Amino acid sequence: MEEHDILVHACCGPCSTASIERMLEEGWNPVLYFSNSNIFPEQEADKRYEALLEVARVYNLKVIREHYDHQGWLDAVKGHEGEREGGSRCELCFAYNLREASEKAKQLGFLHFTTTLTVSRFKNSKTIFRVGEAFPGFEALDFKKKGGFEKSVALSKELGIYRQHYCGCEFSRL
Ligand code: SF4
Protein backbone atom coordinates (compact mmCIF):
# COMPACT_ATOMS: atom_id res chain seq x y z
CA MET A 1 0.00 0.00 0.00
CA GLU A 2 1.03 3.59 -0.67
CA GLU A 3 1.15 6.23 2.06
CA HIS A 4 -2.01 7.97 0.77
CA ASP A 5 -4.14 4.85 0.26
CA ILE A 6 -7.08 4.86 2.64
CA LEU A 7 -9.86 2.34 3.30
CA VAL A 8 -13.12 4.24 3.66
CA HIS A 9 -16.04 2.76 5.54
CA ALA A 10 -18.87 3.98 3.28
CA CYS A 11 -22.29 4.04 4.94
CA CYS A 12 -24.18 4.81 1.71
CA GLY A 13 -23.87 6.39 -1.74
CA PRO A 14 -25.08 9.92 -0.89
CA CYS A 15 -22.70 10.38 2.07
CA SER A 16 -19.84 9.03 -0.01
CA THR A 17 -20.12 11.65 -2.78
CA ALA A 18 -18.90 14.70 -0.87
CA SER A 19 -16.51 12.61 1.25
CA ILE A 20 -14.82 11.23 -1.87
CA GLU A 21 -14.49 14.70 -3.42
CA ARG A 22 -12.89 16.02 -0.23
CA MET A 23 -10.45 13.09 0.04
CA LEU A 24 -9.43 13.41 -3.61
CA GLU A 25 -8.86 17.15 -3.13
CA GLU A 26 -6.65 16.37 -0.12
CA GLY A 27 -4.56 13.82 -2.02
CA TRP A 28 -5.95 10.57 -0.60
CA ASN A 29 -6.47 7.43 -2.73
CA PRO A 30 -9.75 6.04 -1.35
CA VAL A 31 -10.94 2.43 -1.59
CA LEU A 32 -14.58 2.12 -0.49
CA TYR A 33 -15.63 -0.47 2.06
CA PHE A 34 -19.31 -1.32 2.47
CA SER A 35 -19.68 -3.00 5.85
CA ASN A 36 -23.06 -2.06 7.29
CA SER A 37 -24.66 -4.94 9.14
CA ASN A 38 -26.71 -2.36 11.05
CA ILE A 39 -28.94 -1.76 8.02
CA PHE A 40 -32.31 -3.47 8.15
CA PRO A 41 -33.78 -5.21 6.25
CA GLU A 42 -31.09 -6.80 4.08
CA GLN A 43 -32.85 -5.61 0.89
CA GLU A 44 -32.30 -2.05 2.12
CA ALA A 45 -28.58 -2.79 2.55
CA ASP A 46 -28.56 -4.08 -1.04
CA LYS A 47 -30.22 -0.87 -2.30
CA ARG A 48 -27.66 1.29 -0.50
CA TYR A 49 -24.85 -0.86 -1.85
CA GLU A 50 -26.16 -0.42 -5.41
CA ALA A 51 -26.22 3.35 -4.92
CA LEU A 52 -22.64 3.21 -3.66
CA LEU A 53 -21.59 1.27 -6.76
CA GLU A 54 -23.04 4.04 -8.94
CA VAL A 55 -21.03 6.62 -7.03
CA ALA A 56 -17.88 4.47 -7.26
CA ARG A 57 -18.31 4.25 -11.05
CA VAL A 58 -18.46 8.05 -11.30
CA TYR A 59 -15.18 8.46 -9.42
CA ASN A 60 -13.63 5.27 -10.77
CA LEU A 61 -13.07 3.76 -7.32
CA LYS A 62 -12.95 0.20 -6.08
CA VAL A 63 -15.60 -1.08 -3.64
CA ILE A 64 -15.17 -3.97 -1.22
CA ARG A 65 -18.36 -5.44 0.26
CA GLU A 66 -18.35 -7.14 3.64
CA HIS A 67 -20.53 -10.08 4.63
CA TYR A 68 -23.90 -8.93 6.08
CA ASP A 69 -24.32 -10.11 9.68
CA HIS A 70 -27.33 -8.36 11.17
CA GLN A 71 -27.58 -10.86 14.06
CA GLY A 72 -23.97 -10.09 15.00
CA TRP A 73 -24.82 -6.40 15.01
CA LEU A 74 -27.97 -6.98 17.11
CA ASP A 75 -25.85 -8.87 19.65
CA ALA A 76 -23.46 -5.90 19.81
CA VAL A 77 -26.23 -3.39 20.64
CA LYS A 78 -28.16 -5.72 22.96
CA GLY A 79 -29.76 -3.86 25.87
CA HIS A 80 -29.60 -0.50 24.03
CA GLU A 81 -32.31 -1.11 21.42
CA GLY A 82 -34.69 1.48 22.89
CA GLU A 83 -32.14 4.29 23.14
CA ARG A 84 -32.80 7.53 21.27
CA GLU A 85 -30.96 8.11 17.99
CA GLY A 86 -27.57 9.60 18.81
CA GLY A 87 -27.33 7.76 22.15
CA SER A 88 -25.49 4.66 23.35
CA ARG A 89 -26.93 2.32 20.69
CA CYS A 90 -25.40 4.52 18.00
CA GLU A 91 -22.00 4.58 19.71
CA LEU A 92 -22.01 0.77 19.80
CA CYS A 93 -23.09 0.77 16.16
CA PHE A 94 -20.19 3.06 15.18
CA ALA A 95 -17.81 0.83 17.13
CA TYR A 96 -19.13 -2.29 15.38
CA ASN A 97 -18.64 -0.87 11.88
CA LEU A 98 -15.34 0.86 12.62
CA ARG A 99 -13.90 -2.30 14.18
CA GLU A 100 -14.76 -4.15 10.98
CA ALA A 101 -13.11 -1.41 8.90
CA SER A 102 -10.03 -1.41 11.12
CA GLU A 103 -9.66 -5.17 10.82
CA LYS A 104 -10.14 -5.08 7.05
CA ALA A 105 -7.59 -2.27 6.74
CA LYS A 106 -5.07 -4.29 8.72
CA GLN A 107 -5.77 -7.45 6.74
CA LEU A 108 -5.27 -5.65 3.41
CA GLY A 109 -2.25 -3.65 4.54
CA PHE A 110 -3.81 -0.16 4.59
CA LEU A 111 -2.06 2.27 6.92
CA HIS A 112 -5.18 4.45 7.17
CA PHE A 113 -8.91 4.08 7.38
CA THR A 114 -11.84 6.42 7.98
CA THR A 115 -15.62 6.64 7.63
CA THR A 116 -18.17 8.70 5.70
CA LEU A 117 -20.46 8.71 8.77
CA THR A 118 -19.27 12.21 9.73
CA VAL A 119 -21.02 13.77 6.71
CA SER A 120 -24.42 13.48 8.32
CA ARG A 121 -25.61 16.47 10.28
CA PHE A 122 -27.53 13.99 12.42
CA LYS A 123 -24.31 12.36 13.67
CA ASN A 124 -21.90 13.88 16.13
CA SER A 125 -18.41 13.87 14.61
CA LYS A 126 -16.72 14.11 18.03
CA THR A 127 -18.46 10.90 19.13
CA ILE A 128 -17.42 9.15 15.92
CA PHE A 129 -13.82 10.31 16.42
CA ARG A 130 -13.76 9.15 20.04
CA VAL A 131 -14.97 5.72 18.95
CA GLY A 132 -12.71 5.58 15.87
CA GLU A 133 -9.55 6.63 17.65
CA ALA A 134 -9.64 3.43 19.69
CA PHE A 135 -8.58 1.64 16.49
CA PRO A 136 -5.10 1.96 14.96
CA GLY A 137 -4.89 3.82 11.66
CA PHE A 138 -8.12 5.80 12.11
CA GLU A 139 -8.10 9.20 10.36
CA ALA A 140 -10.41 11.74 11.99
CA LEU A 141 -11.75 13.43 8.84
CA ASP A 142 -14.80 15.57 9.51
CA PHE A 143 -16.68 15.46 6.22
CA LYS A 144 -19.45 17.80 7.47
CA LYS A 145 -16.96 20.64 7.39
CA LYS A 146 -16.69 22.88 4.32
CA GLY A 147 -20.42 22.38 3.58
CA GLY A 148 -19.97 18.62 3.16
CA PHE A 149 -23.52 17.67 4.09
CA GLU A 150 -25.12 20.18 1.72
CA LYS A 151 -22.71 19.11 -1.01
CA SER A 152 -23.65 15.45 -0.51
CA VAL A 153 -27.35 16.31 -0.91
CA ALA A 154 -26.68 18.29 -4.09
CA LEU A 155 -24.33 15.69 -5.62
CA SER A 156 -26.63 12.76 -4.91
CA LYS A 157 -29.53 14.67 -6.53
CA GLU A 158 -27.37 15.46 -9.53
CA LEU A 159 -26.36 11.79 -9.90
CA GLY A 160 -29.95 10.64 -9.31
CA ILE A 161 -28.95 8.01 -6.75
CA TYR A 162 -31.12 6.45 -4.08
CA ARG A 163 -31.21 8.41 -0.83
CA GLN A 164 -32.66 6.65 2.20
CA HIS A 165 -35.17 8.18 4.62
CA TYR A 166 -33.96 6.59 7.85
CA CYS A 167 -30.58 6.01 9.42
CA GLY A 168 -30.37 2.25 8.97
CA CYS A 169 -31.40 -0.10 11.77
CA GLU A 170 -34.95 -1.21 12.56
CA PHE A 171 -34.95 1.01 15.67
CA SER A 172 -34.39 4.12 13.54
CA ARG A 173 -37.45 3.24 11.44
CA LEU A 174 -39.87 3.44 14.39
S1 SF4 B 1 -29.84 4.84 14.38
FE1 SF4 B 1 -28.23 4.62 12.85
S2 SF4 B 1 -26.27 4.94 13.92
FE2 SF4 B 1 -27.89 4.57 15.46
S3 SF4 B 1 -27.82 2.36 15.84
FE3 SF4 B 1 -29.34 2.65 14.24
S4 SF4 B 1 -28.22 2.45 12.31
FE4 SF4 B 1 -26.71 2.71 13.93
PDB file of C-alpha atoms and ligand atoms in Angstrom:
ATOM      1  CA  MET A   1       0.000   0.000   0.000  1.00  0.00           C
ATOM      2  CA  GLU A   2       1.027   3.587  -0.667  1.00  0.00           C
ATOM      3  CA  GLU A   3       1.148   6.226   2.062  1.00  0.00           C
ATOM      4  CA  HIS A   4      -2.009   7.966   0.767  1.00  0.00           C
ATOM      5  CA  ASP A   5      -4.137   4.849   0.257  1.00  0.00           C
ATOM      6  CA  ILE A   6      -7.081   4.858   2.640  1.00  0.00           C
ATOM      7  CA  LEU A   7      -9.860   2.341   3.300  1.00  0.00           C
ATOM      8  CA  VAL A   8     -13.122   4.236   3.657  1.00  0.00           C
ATOM      9  CA  HIS A   9     -16.037   2.764   5.543  1.00  0.00           C
ATOM     10  CA  ALA A  10     -18.874   3.978   3.279  1.00  0.00           C
ATOM     11  CA  CYS A  11     -22.286   4.044   4.943  1.00  0.00           C
ATOM     12  CA  CYS A  12     -24.183   4.806   1.708  1.00  0.00           C
ATOM     13  CA  GLY A  13     -23.871   6.392  -1.737  1.00  0.00           C
ATOM     14  CA  PRO A  14     -25.082   9.920  -0.886  1.00  0.00           C
ATOM     15  CA  CYS A  15     -22.698  10.377   2.072  1.00  0.00           C
ATOM     16  CA  SER A  16     -19.837   9.030  -0.010  1.00  0.00           C
ATOM     17  CA  THR A  17     -20.123  11.645  -2.779  1.00  0.00           C
ATOM     18  CA  ALA A  18     -18.905  14.697  -0.870  1.00  0.00           C
ATOM     19  CA  SER A  19     -16.507  12.608   1.246  1.00  0.00           C
ATOM     20  CA  ILE A  20     -14.820  11.232  -1.872  1.00  0.00           C
ATOM     21  CA  GLU A  21     -14.487  14.699  -3.417  1.00  0.00           C
ATOM     22  CA  ARG A  22     -12.885  16.022  -0.235  1.00  0.00           C
ATOM     23  CA  MET A  23     -10.446  13.088   0.036  1.00  0.00           C
ATOM     24  CA  LEU A  24      -9.430  13.410  -3.614  1.00  0.00           C
ATOM     25  CA  GLU A  25      -8.859  17.148  -3.128  1.00  0.00           C
ATOM     26  CA  GLU A  26      -6.652  16.366  -0.117  1.00  0.00           C
ATOM     27  CA  GLY A  27      -4.557  13.823  -2.020  1.00  0.00           C
ATOM     28  CA  TRP A  28      -5.954  10.570  -0.600  1.00  0.00           C
ATOM     29  CA  ASN A  29      -6.465   7.428  -2.729  1.00  0.00           C
ATOM     30  CA  PRO A  30      -9.748   6.042  -1.354  1.00  0.00           C
ATOM     31  CA  VAL A  31     -10.936   2.432  -1.591  1.00  0.00           C
ATOM     32  CA  LEU A  32     -14.575   2.116  -0.491  1.00  0.00           C
ATOM     33  CA  TYR A  33     -15.630  -0.467   2.056  1.00  0.00           C
ATOM     34  CA  PHE A  34     -19.311  -1.322   2.469  1.00  0.00           C
ATOM     35  CA  SER A  35     -19.684  -3.001   5.849  1.00  0.00           C
ATOM     36  CA  ASN A  36     -23.057  -2.057   7.293  1.00  0.00           C
ATOM     37  CA  SER A  37     -24.662  -4.942   9.138  1.00  0.00           C
ATOM     38  CA  ASN A  38     -26.714  -2.357  11.053  1.00  0.00           C
ATOM     39  CA  ILE A  39     -28.939  -1.756   8.016  1.00  0.00           C
ATOM     40  CA  PHE A  40     -32.309  -3.469   8.153  1.00  0.00           C
ATOM     41  CA  PRO A  41     -33.777  -5.210   6.247  1.00  0.00           C
ATOM     42  CA  GLU A  42     -31.094  -6.795   4.082  1.00  0.00           C
ATOM     43  CA  GLN A  43     -32.854  -5.610   0.890  1.00  0.00           C
ATOM     44  CA  GLU A  44     -32.301  -2.048   2.121  1.00  0.00           C
ATOM     45  CA  ALA A  45     -28.580  -2.795   2.555  1.00  0.00           C
ATOM     46  CA  ASP A  46     -28.565  -4.076  -1.043  1.00  0.00           C
ATOM     47  CA  LYS A  47     -30.216  -0.868  -2.298  1.00  0.00           C
ATOM     48  CA  ARG A  48     -27.660   1.292  -0.505  1.00  0.00           C
ATOM     49  CA  TYR A  49     -24.849  -0.859  -1.854  1.00  0.00           C
ATOM     50  CA  GLU A  50     -26.160  -0.424  -5.414  1.00  0.00           C
ATOM     51  CA  ALA A  51     -26.220   3.350  -4.915  1.00  0.00           C
ATOM     52  CA  LEU A  52     -22.638   3.206  -3.656  1.00  0.00           C
ATOM     53  CA  LEU A  53     -21.594   1.267  -6.757  1.00  0.00           C
ATOM     54  CA  GLU A  54     -23.040   4.040  -8.937  1.00  0.00           C
ATOM     55  CA  VAL A  55     -21.028   6.621  -7.029  1.00  0.00           C
ATOM     56  CA  ALA A  56     -17.877   4.471  -7.261  1.00  0.00           C
ATOM     57  CA  ARG A  57     -18.308   4.250 -11.051  1.00  0.00           C
ATOM     58  CA  VAL A  58     -18.457   8.052 -11.305  1.00  0.00           C
ATOM     59  CA  TYR A  59     -15.179   8.462  -9.417  1.00  0.00           C
ATOM     60  CA  ASN A  60     -13.634   5.267 -10.769  1.00  0.00           C
ATOM     61  CA  LEU A  61     -13.066   3.764  -7.324  1.00  0.00           C
ATOM     62  CA  LYS A  62     -12.947   0.198  -6.080  1.00  0.00           C
ATOM     63  CA  VAL A  63     -15.605  -1.083  -3.642  1.00  0.00           C
ATOM     64  CA  ILE A  64     -15.173  -3.974  -1.222  1.00  0.00           C
ATOM     65  CA  ARG A  65     -18.362  -5.436   0.257  1.00  0.00           C
ATOM     66  CA  GLU A  66     -18.346  -7.136   3.642  1.00  0.00           C
ATOM     67  CA  HIS A  67     -20.528 -10.084   4.634  1.00  0.00           C
ATOM     68  CA  TYR A  68     -23.897  -8.934   6.083  1.00  0.00           C
ATOM     69  CA  ASP A  69     -24.324 -10.106   9.677  1.00  0.00           C
ATOM     70  CA  HIS A  70     -27.326  -8.357  11.174  1.00  0.00           C
ATOM     71  CA  GLN A  71     -27.581 -10.856  14.058  1.00  0.00           C
ATOM     72  CA  GLY A  72     -23.965 -10.089  15.003  1.00  0.00           C
ATOM     73  CA  TRP A  73     -24.822  -6.395  15.007  1.00  0.00           C
ATOM     74  CA  LEU A  74     -27.972  -6.982  17.114  1.00  0.00           C
ATOM     75  CA  ASP A  75     -25.850  -8.869  19.647  1.00  0.00           C
ATOM     76  CA  ALA A  76     -23.459  -5.904  19.812  1.00  0.00           C
ATOM     77  CA  VAL A  77     -26.232  -3.386  20.638  1.00  0.00           C
ATOM     78  CA  LYS A  78     -28.159  -5.717  22.958  1.00  0.00           C
ATOM     79  CA  GLY A  79     -29.760  -3.859  25.866  1.00  0.00           C
ATOM     80  CA  HIS A  80     -29.604  -0.500  24.032  1.00  0.00           C
ATOM     81  CA  GLU A  81     -32.310  -1.107  21.421  1.00  0.00           C
ATOM     82  CA  GLY A  82     -34.691   1.478  22.886  1.00  0.00           C
ATOM     83  CA  GLU A  83     -32.139   4.295  23.140  1.00  0.00           C
ATOM     84  CA  ARG A  84     -32.800   7.529  21.271  1.00  0.00           C
ATOM     85  CA  GLU A  85     -30.957   8.111  17.993  1.00  0.00           C
ATOM     86  CA  GLY A  86     -27.570   9.602  18.810  1.00  0.00           C
ATOM     87  CA  GLY A  87     -27.332   7.759  22.151  1.00  0.00           C
ATOM     88  CA  SER A  88     -25.489   4.660  23.354  1.00  0.00           C
ATOM     89  CA  ARG A  89     -26.926   2.323  20.691  1.00  0.00           C
ATOM     90  CA  CYS A  90     -25.399   4.520  17.999  1.00  0.00           C
ATOM     91  CA  GLU A  91     -21.998   4.575  19.714  1.00  0.00           C
ATOM     92  CA  LEU A  92     -22.011   0.773  19.804  1.00  0.00           C
ATOM     93  CA  CYS A  93     -23.087   0.766  16.161  1.00  0.00           C
ATOM     94  CA  PHE A  94     -20.186   3.063  15.178  1.00  0.00           C
ATOM     95  CA  ALA A  95     -17.813   0.827  17.134  1.00  0.00           C
ATOM     96  CA  TYR A  96     -19.126  -2.286  15.377  1.00  0.00           C
ATOM     97  CA  ASN A  97     -18.639  -0.872  11.882  1.00  0.00           C
ATOM     98  CA  LEU A  98     -15.337   0.861  12.622  1.00  0.00           C
ATOM     99  CA  ARG A  99     -13.902  -2.295  14.179  1.00  0.00           C
ATOM    100  CA  GLU A 100     -14.764  -4.153  10.976  1.00  0.00           C
ATOM    101  CA  ALA A 101     -13.114  -1.406   8.904  1.00  0.00           C
ATOM    102  CA  SER A 102     -10.033  -1.412  11.123  1.00  0.00           C
ATOM    103  CA  GLU A 103      -9.658  -5.173  10.817  1.00  0.00           C
ATOM    104  CA  LYS A 104     -10.138  -5.082   7.050  1.00  0.00           C
ATOM    105  CA  ALA A 105      -7.587  -2.272   6.735  1.00  0.00           C
ATOM    106  CA  LYS A 106      -5.071  -4.286   8.721  1.00  0.00           C
ATOM    107  CA  GLN A 107      -5.772  -7.450   6.739  1.00  0.00           C
ATOM    108  CA  LEU A 108      -5.275  -5.652   3.410  1.00  0.00           C
ATOM    109  CA  GLY A 109      -2.247  -3.647   4.536  1.00  0.00           C
ATOM    110  CA  PHE A 110      -3.808  -0.161   4.586  1.00  0.00           C
ATOM    111  CA  LEU A 111      -2.062   2.274   6.921  1.00  0.00           C
ATOM    112  CA  HIS A 112      -5.177   4.454   7.171  1.00  0.00           C
ATOM    113  CA  PHE A 113      -8.914   4.083   7.379  1.00  0.00           C
ATOM    114  CA  THR A 114     -11.836   6.425   7.978  1.00  0.00           C
ATOM    115  CA  THR A 115     -15.621   6.641   7.631  1.00  0.00           C
ATOM    116  CA  THR A 116     -18.174   8.700   5.703  1.00  0.00           C
ATOM    117  CA  LEU A 117     -20.458   8.709   8.772  1.00  0.00           C
ATOM    118  CA  THR A 118     -19.271  12.205   9.729  1.00  0.00           C
ATOM    119  CA  VAL A 119     -21.021  13.769   6.706  1.00  0.00           C
ATOM    120  CA  SER A 120     -24.416  13.481   8.316  1.00  0.00           C
ATOM    121  CA  ARG A 121     -25.607  16.474  10.283  1.00  0.00           C
ATOM    122  CA  PHE A 122     -27.533  13.986  12.425  1.00  0.00           C
ATOM    123  CA  LYS A 123     -24.315  12.355  13.673  1.00  0.00           C
ATOM    124  CA  ASN A 124     -21.905  13.880  16.129  1.00  0.00           C
ATOM    125  CA  SER A 125     -18.414  13.870  14.610  1.00  0.00           C
ATOM    126  CA  LYS A 126     -16.725  14.105  18.028  1.00  0.00           C
ATOM    127  CA  THR A 127     -18.457  10.900  19.129  1.00  0.00           C
ATOM    128  CA  ILE A 128     -17.420   9.152  15.919  1.00  0.00           C
ATOM    129  CA  PHE A 129     -13.818  10.310  16.419  1.00  0.00           C
ATOM    130  CA  ARG A 130     -13.764   9.146  20.036  1.00  0.00           C
ATOM    131  CA  VAL A 131     -14.974   5.717  18.953  1.00  0.00           C
ATOM    132  CA  GLY A 132     -12.707   5.575  15.873  1.00  0.00           C
ATOM    133  CA  GLU A 133      -9.546   6.633  17.654  1.00  0.00           C
ATOM    134  CA  ALA A 134      -9.641   3.428  19.692  1.00  0.00           C
ATOM    135  CA  PHE A 135      -8.582   1.640  16.490  1.00  0.00           C
ATOM    136  CA  PRO A 136      -5.101   1.959  14.960  1.00  0.00           C
ATOM    137  CA  GLY A 137      -4.886   3.816  11.658  1.00  0.00           C
ATOM    138  CA  PHE A 138      -8.120   5.797  12.107  1.00  0.00           C
ATOM    139  CA  GLU A 139      -8.099   9.197  10.359  1.00  0.00           C
ATOM    140  CA  ALA A 140     -10.414  11.741  11.985  1.00  0.00           C
ATOM    141  CA  LEU A 141     -11.747  13.431   8.839  1.00  0.00           C
ATOM    142  CA  ASP A 142     -14.796  15.575   9.507  1.00  0.00           C
ATOM    143  CA  PHE A 143     -16.679  15.461   6.223  1.00  0.00           C
ATOM    144  CA  LYS A 144     -19.450  17.796   7.467  1.00  0.00           C
ATOM    145  CA  LYS A 145     -16.958  20.638   7.393  1.00  0.00           C
ATOM    146  CA  LYS A 146     -16.690  22.884   4.318  1.00  0.00           C
ATOM    147  CA  GLY A 147     -20.419  22.384   3.576  1.00  0.00           C
ATOM    148  CA  GLY A 148     -19.967  18.619   3.164  1.00  0.00           C
ATOM    149  CA  PHE A 149     -23.517  17.670   4.095  1.00  0.00           C
ATOM    150  CA  GLU A 150     -25.116  20.184   1.718  1.00  0.00           C
ATOM    151  CA  LYS A 151     -22.712  19.110  -1.014  1.00  0.00           C
ATOM    152  CA  SER A 152     -23.650  15.446  -0.506  1.00  0.00           C
ATOM    153  CA  VAL A 153     -27.347  16.306  -0.907  1.00  0.00           C
ATOM    154  CA  ALA A 154     -26.683  18.288  -4.094  1.00  0.00           C
ATOM    155  CA  LEU A 155     -24.330  15.689  -5.619  1.00  0.00           C
ATOM    156  CA  SER A 156     -26.629  12.755  -4.914  1.00  0.00           C
ATOM    157  CA  LYS A 157     -29.531  14.666  -6.534  1.00  0.00           C
ATOM    158  CA  GLU A 158     -27.366  15.464  -9.531  1.00  0.00           C
ATOM    159  CA  LEU A 159     -26.364  11.792  -9.899  1.00  0.00           C
ATOM    160  CA  GLY A 160     -29.955  10.643  -9.313  1.00  0.00           C
ATOM    161  CA  ILE A 161     -28.946   8.009  -6.753  1.00  0.00           C
ATOM    162  CA  TYR A 162     -31.120   6.448  -4.084  1.00  0.00           C
ATOM    163  CA  ARG A 163     -31.210   8.408  -0.826  1.00  0.00           C
ATOM    164  CA  GLN A 164     -32.663   6.650   2.197  1.00  0.00           C
ATOM    165  CA  HIS A 165     -35.172   8.180   4.620  1.00  0.00           C
ATOM    166  CA  TYR A 166     -33.961   6.586   7.848  1.00  0.00           C
ATOM    167  CA  CYS A 167     -30.577   6.009   9.419  1.00  0.00           C
ATOM    168  CA  GLY A 168     -30.373   2.253   8.973  1.00  0.00           C
ATOM    169  CA  CYS A 169     -31.404  -0.099  11.770  1.00  0.00           C
ATOM    170  CA  GLU A 170     -34.954  -1.210  12.556  1.00  0.00           C
ATOM    171  CA  PHE A 171     -34.949   1.008  15.667  1.00  0.00           C
ATOM    172  CA  SER A 172     -34.391   4.118  13.541  1.00  0.00           C
ATOM    173  CA  ARG A 173     -37.452   3.240  11.445  1.00  0.00           C
ATOM    174  CA  LEU A 174     -39.868   3.443  14.390  1.00  0.00           C
TER     175      LEU A 174
HETATM  176  S1  SF4 B   1     -29.844   4.844  14.377  1.00  0.00           S
HETATM  177 FE1  SF4 B   1     -28.225   4.618  12.846  1.00  0.00          FE
HETATM  178  S2  SF4 B   1     -26.266   4.938  13.919  1.00  0.00           S
HETATM  179 FE2  SF4 B   1     -27.893   4.568  15.458  1.00  0.00          FE
HETATM  180  S3  SF4 B   1     -27.818   2.361  15.836  1.00  0.00           S
HETATM  181 FE3  SF4 B   1     -29.343   2.651  14.243  1.00  0.00          FE
HETATM  182  S4  SF4 B   1     -28.225   2.448  12.308  1.00  0.00           S
HETATM  183 FE4  SF4 B   1     -26.705   2.713  13.933  1.00  0.00          FE
END
